[in-house]
Amino acid sequence: MPALFSGPVADGADGGPLGVRRPPSCPGPISARSRAEGFSERFARIPSALIQKVNGVASEEGFVYIGGRIADTIGGALGGFAGTRDVLDFGCGLGRVAARLFDRAPDARIVGFDIDPMMLKWGEDLLAGQPVRFVDTTLDLPNRSFDLVIAVSVFTHLDATTDYWLAEIHRLLRPGGRAFLTYHDQTLFGEMALQGQLPGVASDGALADRYVLGRGTPEGGAAMGTFYTTEHWERLLDRWFVISATAERGMFGHQSYSVVRPRPVSPPRGELLRRYARSLERHLSDLRREHEIFY
Ligand SMILES: C[S@@+](CC[C@H](N)C(=O)[O-])C[C@H]1O[C@@H](n2cnc3c(N)ncnc32)[C@H](O)[C@@H]1O
């Protein structure tokens, strides 16, 4: 069986201390050729660094296998996909999970959102001809437009902007809609501490609320891994959502997940946006200082 995830924490190749890396060449607009080719031919074109970033292992077999197991875990957690039409794959990467949802949720129309333009380009190429639309911002997506939001292995890479994105998912869900959100819990933290994989943490160290390993960007980065105690994670969720279920290590013994429904609350959007912009600005100013970029 291929490894489920790899990388600095769990899933993804290290993009360097700042998550900055040379972008692999981009496939350009989707061509008629992409649509005519099979999945395997399109998969073979994707730079392996990108596949490793989302999947750990770069083989097509591993990508398909893990995507299928994740889709099954989501289906199991939701009690199936009946009635699920509009799905947002938040932090979709290359569409590893989306690609395995079509046969399980035949009525689904999927929007894949990611902040990484390379993921979007190659994901679009890979899933050419499928009912999935890739977008680089959620700002144009209308309020209450999704029945289901999935975020697999995304909040595991966020920190300063977590609250902003939770509120954004809340905005996008229809009343009665659901979100499936994964996180790294205290038990995974404990195992990694024991193995000496967490700098500055004693081998018997316990997690207090949250711990951020490595350093990514506030927007999220593979070079960063965030751990939450389930108690703290649920406190974060509780602001915007009613929690239907949380399963520690529920994704095949690795990541944990929660299934949530939106609460009838109005997030203070202006304040969240201000905090989000401040986090990004702080990060950009660090980058300018470290790289001695002067304007
Ligand atoms: C480990 S990959 C997982 C991709 C996909 N969910 C899957 O399971 O195959 C994490 C993805 O989240 C994306 N990401 C990180 N922060 C994000 C954010 N704030 N909004 C959207 N995507 C984000 C990254 O660009 C990357 O593609």
Coordinates of C-alpha atoms and ligand atoms in Angstrom, one line a residue:
M1 CA 0.0 0.0 0.0
P2 CA 1.4 3.4 -0.8
A3 CA 2.2 5.8 2.0
L4 CA -0.9 7.9 2.8
F5 CA 0.9 11.1 3.2
S6 CA 4.5 12.3 3.5
G7 CA 6.4 15.6 3.8
P8 CA 7.2 17.9 6.6
V9 CA 4.2 17.0 8.6
A10 CA 2.1 14.6 6.8
D11 CA 1.3 15.4 3.3
G12 CA 3.4 17.3 1.0
A13 CA 6.9 17.9 -0.2
D14 CA 8.8 20.7 1.5
G15 CA 8.6 23.9 -0.4
G16 CA 11.5 25.4 1.5
P17 CA 11.4 27.5 4.7
L18 CA 9.0 30.0 3.1
G19 CA 7.1 27.6 0.9
V20 CA 8.7 29.5 -2.0
R21 CA 9.7 27.4 -4.9
R22 CA 10.2 27.6 -8.6
P23 CA 6.9 27.0 -10.3
P24 CA 6.8 23.9 -12.6
S25 CA 6.0 24.8 -16.1
C26 CA 2.3 25.5 -16.6
P27 CA 0.2 23.6 -19.1
G28 CA -1.7 26.6 -20.4
P29 CA -5.3 26.5 -21.5
I30 CA -7.1 23.2 -21.6
S31 CA -6.9 21.9 -25.1
A32 CA -9.1 19.6 -27.1
R33 CA -6.2 17.1 -26.8
S34 CA -6.5 17.0 -23.0
R35 CA -10.2 16.1 -23.3
A36 CA -9.4 13.3 -25.8
E37 CA -6.7 11.8 -23.7
G38 CA -7.2 9.4 -20.9
F39 CA -6.6 10.1 -17.2
S40 CA -3.2 8.3 -17.2
E41 CA -1.8 10.3 -20.1
R42 CA -2.9 13.6 -18.4
F43 CA -1.6 12.4 -15.0
A44 CA 1.8 11.6 -16.5
R45 CA 2.3 15.2 -17.6
I46 CA 2.0 16.7 -14.0
P47 CA 5.3 17.6 -12.4
S48 CA 5.9 15.1 -9.7
A49 CA 6.7 17.8 -7.1
L50 CA 3.2 19.0 -7.3
I51 CA 1.8 15.5 -6.9
Q52 CA 4.1 14.9 -4.0
K53 CA 2.9 18.1 -2.4
V54 CA -0.7 16.9 -2.3
N55 CA -0.3 13.2 -2.1
G56 CA 3.1 12.3 -0.7
V57 CA 3.6 9.5 -3.2
A58 CA 3.8 10.6 -6.8
S59 CA 2.5 7.5 -8.5
E60 CA -0.8 7.5 -10.3
E61 CA -1.8 4.3 -8.4
G62 CA -1.1 6.1 -5.1
F63 CA -2.9 9.2 -6.1
V64 CA -6.0 7.3 -7.3
Y65 CA -6.0 5.0 -4.3
I66 CA -5.6 7.6 -1.6
G67 CA -8.2 9.9 -3.3
G68 CA -10.6 7.0 -3.3
R69 CA -10.1 6.3 0.3
I70 CA -10.6 9.9 1.3
A71 CA -13.8 10.1 -0.8
D72 CA -15.0 6.9 0.9
T73 CA -14.2 8.4 4.3
I74 CA -16.2 11.5 3.5
G75 CA -19.1 9.4 2.2
G76 CA -19.0 7.3 5.3
A77 CA -18.9 10.4 7.6
L78 CA -21.9 12.0 5.7
G79 CA -23.9 8.8 5.4
G80 CA -23.6 9.0 1.6
F81 CA -24.0 11.7 -1.0
A82 CA -27.7 11.5 -1.8
G83 CA -29.0 15.0 -2.6
T84 CA -25.5 16.5 -2.8
R85 CA -25.3 18.8 -5.8
D86 CA -23.1 21.8 -5.3
V87 CA -19.8 20.9 -3.7
L88 CA -16.9 23.2 -3.0
D89 CA -13.5 21.4 -2.7
F90 CA -11.7 24.0 -0.6
G91 CA -8.0 23.7 -1.2
C92 CA -8.6 21.2 -4.0
G93 CA -5.0 20.8 -5.1
L94 CA -4.9 18.7 -8.2
G95 CA -8.5 17.5 -7.7
R96 CA -7.3 14.2 -6.1
V97 CA -10.6 13.9 -4.1
A98 CA -12.8 15.6 -6.6
A99 CA -11.7 13.0 -9.2
R100 CA -13.0 10.2 -7.0
L101 CA -16.3 11.9 -6.0
F102 CA -17.9 11.8 -9.5
D103 CA -18.7 8.1 -9.4
R104 CA -19.8 8.3 -5.7
A105 CA -21.9 11.4 -6.0
P106 CA -23.1 11.4 -9.6
D107 CA -25.3 14.5 -9.2
A108 CA -22.4 16.6 -7.9
R109 CA -21.2 19.7 -9.6
I110 CA -17.9 20.6 -8.1
V111 CA -16.1 23.9 -7.7
G112 CA -12.4 23.4 -6.9
F113 CA -10.8 26.4 -5.1
D114 CA -7.1 26.7 -4.4
I115 CA -4.7 29.5 -3.8
D116 CA -1.9 27.9 -5.8
P117 CA -2.2 28.7 -9.5
M118 CA -0.1 25.7 -10.5
M119 CA -2.5 23.3 -8.7
L120 CA -5.4 24.9 -10.5
K121 CA -3.8 24.7 -13.9
W122 CA -2.8 21.1 -13.7
G123 CA -5.9 20.1 -11.9
E124 CA -8.0 21.6 -14.7
D125 CA -5.9 19.7 -17.2
L126 CA -6.3 16.4 -15.3
L127 CA -10.0 16.6 -14.9
A128 CA -10.8 18.0 -18.3
G129 CA -14.3 17.1 -19.4
Q130 CA -15.6 16.5 -15.8
P131 CA -18.2 18.7 -14.1
V132 CA -15.7 20.6 -12.1
R133 CA -14.8 24.3 -12.3
F134 CA -11.6 25.6 -10.8
V135 CA -11.4 29.0 -9.2
D136 CA -8.6 31.0 -7.6
T137 CA -10.8 33.0 -5.2
T138 CA -13.9 32.4 -3.2
L139 CA -14.9 36.1 -3.4
D140 CA -17.0 35.7 -6.5
L141 CA -18.9 32.7 -5.1
P142 CA -22.4 33.7 -4.0
N143 CA -23.5 33.4 -0.4
R144 CA -25.2 30.1 0.5
S145 CA -24.4 28.4 -2.8
F146 CA -23.0 24.9 -1.6
D147 CA -24.6 21.8 -0.1
L148 CA -21.2 20.5 0.8
V149 CA -17.7 22.0 1.4
I150 CA -14.8 19.6 1.8
A151 CA -11.4 20.8 3.0
V152 CA -9.0 17.8 3.1
S153 CA -5.6 18.5 4.5
V154 CA -6.0 22.3 4.3
F155 CA -6.6 23.5 7.8
T156 CA -3.6 21.3 8.7
H157 CA -1.5 24.0 6.9
L158 CA -3.2 27.2 8.1
D159 CA -2.8 29.2 11.2
A160 CA -3.4 33.0 11.3
T161 CA -6.1 32.9 8.7
T162 CA -8.0 29.8 10.0
D163 CA -10.8 31.8 11.4
Y164 CA -11.2 33.9 8.3
W165 CA -11.6 30.7 6.1
L166 CA -13.9 29.0 8.5
A167 CA -16.2 32.1 8.3
E168 CA -15.9 32.0 4.5
I169 CA -17.0 28.4 4.4
H170 CA -19.9 29.4 6.7
R171 CA -20.9 32.1 4.2
L172 CA -20.8 29.7 1.3
L173 CA -22.9 26.9 2.8
R174 CA -26.6 26.7 2.4
P175 CA -28.6 26.4 5.6
G176 CA -28.6 22.7 6.3
G177 CA -25.4 22.2 4.2
R178 CA -22.4 20.5 5.6
A179 CA -18.7 20.8 5.7
F180 CA -16.1 18.0 6.1
L181 CA -13.0 19.6 7.6
T182 CA -9.8 17.7 8.5
Y183 CA -7.2 18.6 11.2
H184 CA -4.2 17.2 12.9
D185 CA -5.0 16.3 16.5
Q186 CA -3.1 15.9 19.8
T187 CA -2.6 12.2 19.4
L188 CA -0.7 12.6 16.1
F189 CA 1.3 15.4 17.8
G190 CA 2.2 13.0 20.6
E191 CA 3.4 10.4 18.2
M192 CA 5.5 12.8 16.3
A193 CA 6.9 14.3 19.5
L194 CA 7.9 10.8 20.6
Q195 CA 9.7 10.2 17.3
G196 CA 11.6 13.5 17.7
Q197 CA 9.9 15.1 14.7
L198 CA 8.8 18.3 16.4
P199 CA 11.6 20.8 17.1
G200 CA 11.6 22.2 20.6
V201 CA 9.0 19.7 21.8
A202 CA 10.0 17.1 24.4
S203 CA 9.4 13.5 23.5
D204 CA 6.7 13.3 26.1
G205 CA 5.4 16.7 25.3
A206 CA 1.6 17.3 25.3
L207 CA -0.1 19.7 23.0
A208 CA -1.5 22.8 24.6
D209 CA -4.3 24.2 22.3
R210 CA -2.2 24.4 19.1
Y211 CA 1.3 24.0 17.7
V212 CA 2.7 25.2 14.4
L213 CA 5.5 23.2 12.8
G214 CA 7.7 24.9 10.3
R215 CA 6.9 28.1 8.7
G216 CA 4.5 28.6 5.8
T217 CA 2.6 31.6 4.6
P218 CA -0.5 32.9 6.4
E219 CA -2.3 31.8 3.3
G220 CA -1.2 28.2 4.0
G221 CA 1.8 26.3 2.9
A222 CA 3.0 22.8 2.7
A223 CA 6.1 23.8 4.7
M224 CA 3.9 24.4 7.7
G225 CA 1.8 22.0 9.7
T226 CA -0.7 22.9 12.3
F227 CA -1.9 20.7 15.2
Y228 CA -4.9 21.4 17.4
T229 CA -6.2 19.7 20.4
T230 CA -9.6 18.5 19.5
E231 CA -11.0 20.7 22.3
H232 CA -9.3 23.8 20.7
W233 CA -10.3 22.8 17.2
E234 CA -13.9 22.4 18.2
R235 CA -13.8 25.8 20.0
L236 CA -12.7 27.3 16.7
L237 CA -15.5 25.5 14.8
D238 CA -18.1 26.3 17.4
R239 CA -18.0 30.0 16.5
W240 CA -19.6 29.4 13.1
F241 CA -20.9 25.9 13.1
V242 CA -22.8 23.2 14.9
I243 CA -20.6 20.2 15.1
S244 CA -22.3 17.0 14.0
A245 CA -19.4 14.7 14.5
T246 CA -15.7 14.7 15.2
A247 CA -13.6 11.6 14.5
E248 CA -10.0 11.7 15.9
R249 CA -7.7 10.0 13.4
G250 CA -10.9 9.2 11.5
M251 CA -9.2 9.5 8.1
F252 CA -7.7 6.0 8.0
G253 CA -5.9 6.5 11.3
H254 CA -4.0 9.6 10.2
Q255 CA -5.8 13.0 10.0
S256 CA -8.9 13.8 12.2
Y257 CA -12.0 15.3 10.8
S258 CA -15.2 17.1 11.8
V259 CA -18.5 17.3 10.0
V260 CA -20.3 20.6 10.7
R261 CA -23.4 22.6 9.7
P262 CA -23.6 26.4 9.6
R263 CA -24.9 28.1 12.7
P264 CA -27.4 31.0 12.1
V265 CA -24.8 33.7 13.0
S266 CA -23.5 36.6 11.0
P267 CA -19.7 36.6 11.1
P268 CA -18.1 40.1 11.5
R269 CA -16.9 40.0 7.9
G270 CA -15.1 43.4 8.0
E271 CA -13.1 42.5 11.1
L272 CA -12.2 39.1 9.7
L273 CA -11.0 40.6 6.4
R274 CA -9.0 43.2 8.3
R275 CA -7.3 40.5 10.3
Y276 CA -6.7 38.4 7.2
A277 CA -5.1 41.4 5.3
R278 CA -3.0 42.2 8.4
S279 CA -1.6 38.6 8.5
L280 CA -0.8 38.7 4.8
E281 CA 0.8 42.1 5.1
R282 CA 3.0 41.0 8.0
H283 CA 4.1 38.0 6.0
L284 CA 4.9 40.1 2.9
S285 CA 6.9 42.5 5.0
D286 CA 8.9 39.6 6.5
L287 CA 9.6 38.4 3.0
R288 CA 10.8 41.8 1.9
R289 CA 13.1 42.0 4.9
E290 CA 14.5 38.5 4.6
H291 CA 15.1 38.7 0.8
E292 CA 16.1 42.4 1.0
I293 CA 13.5 43.4 -1.5
F294 CA 13.2 47.1 -1.6
Y295 CA 10.7 49.1 -3.6
Ligands
LIG1 C1 -2.0 19.0 1.1 S1 -2.8 19.8 -0.2 C2 -4.3 18.9 -0.3 C3 -5.0 19.1 -1.6 C4 -6.4 18.4 -1.7 N1 -7.3 18.9 -0.7 C5 -6.2 16.9 -1.6 O1 -6.6 16.3 -0.6 O2 -5.7 16.3 -2.5 C6 -3.2 21.3 0.5 C7 -3.8 22.3 -0.6 O3 -4.3 23.4 0.1 C8 -4.0 24.5 -0.6 N2 -4.2 25.7 0.3 C9 -3.5 26.1 1.3 N3 -4.1 27.1 1.9 C10 -5.2 27.4 1.2 C11 -6.2 28.4 1.4 N4 -6.1 29.3 2.3 N5 -7.2 28.4 0.5 C12 -7.2 27.5 -0.5 N6 -6.3 26.5 -0.7 C13 -5.3 26.5 0.2 C14 -2.6 24.3 -1.1 O4 -2.3 25.2 -2.2 C15 -2.7 22.9 -1.5 O5 -3.1 22.7 -2.8

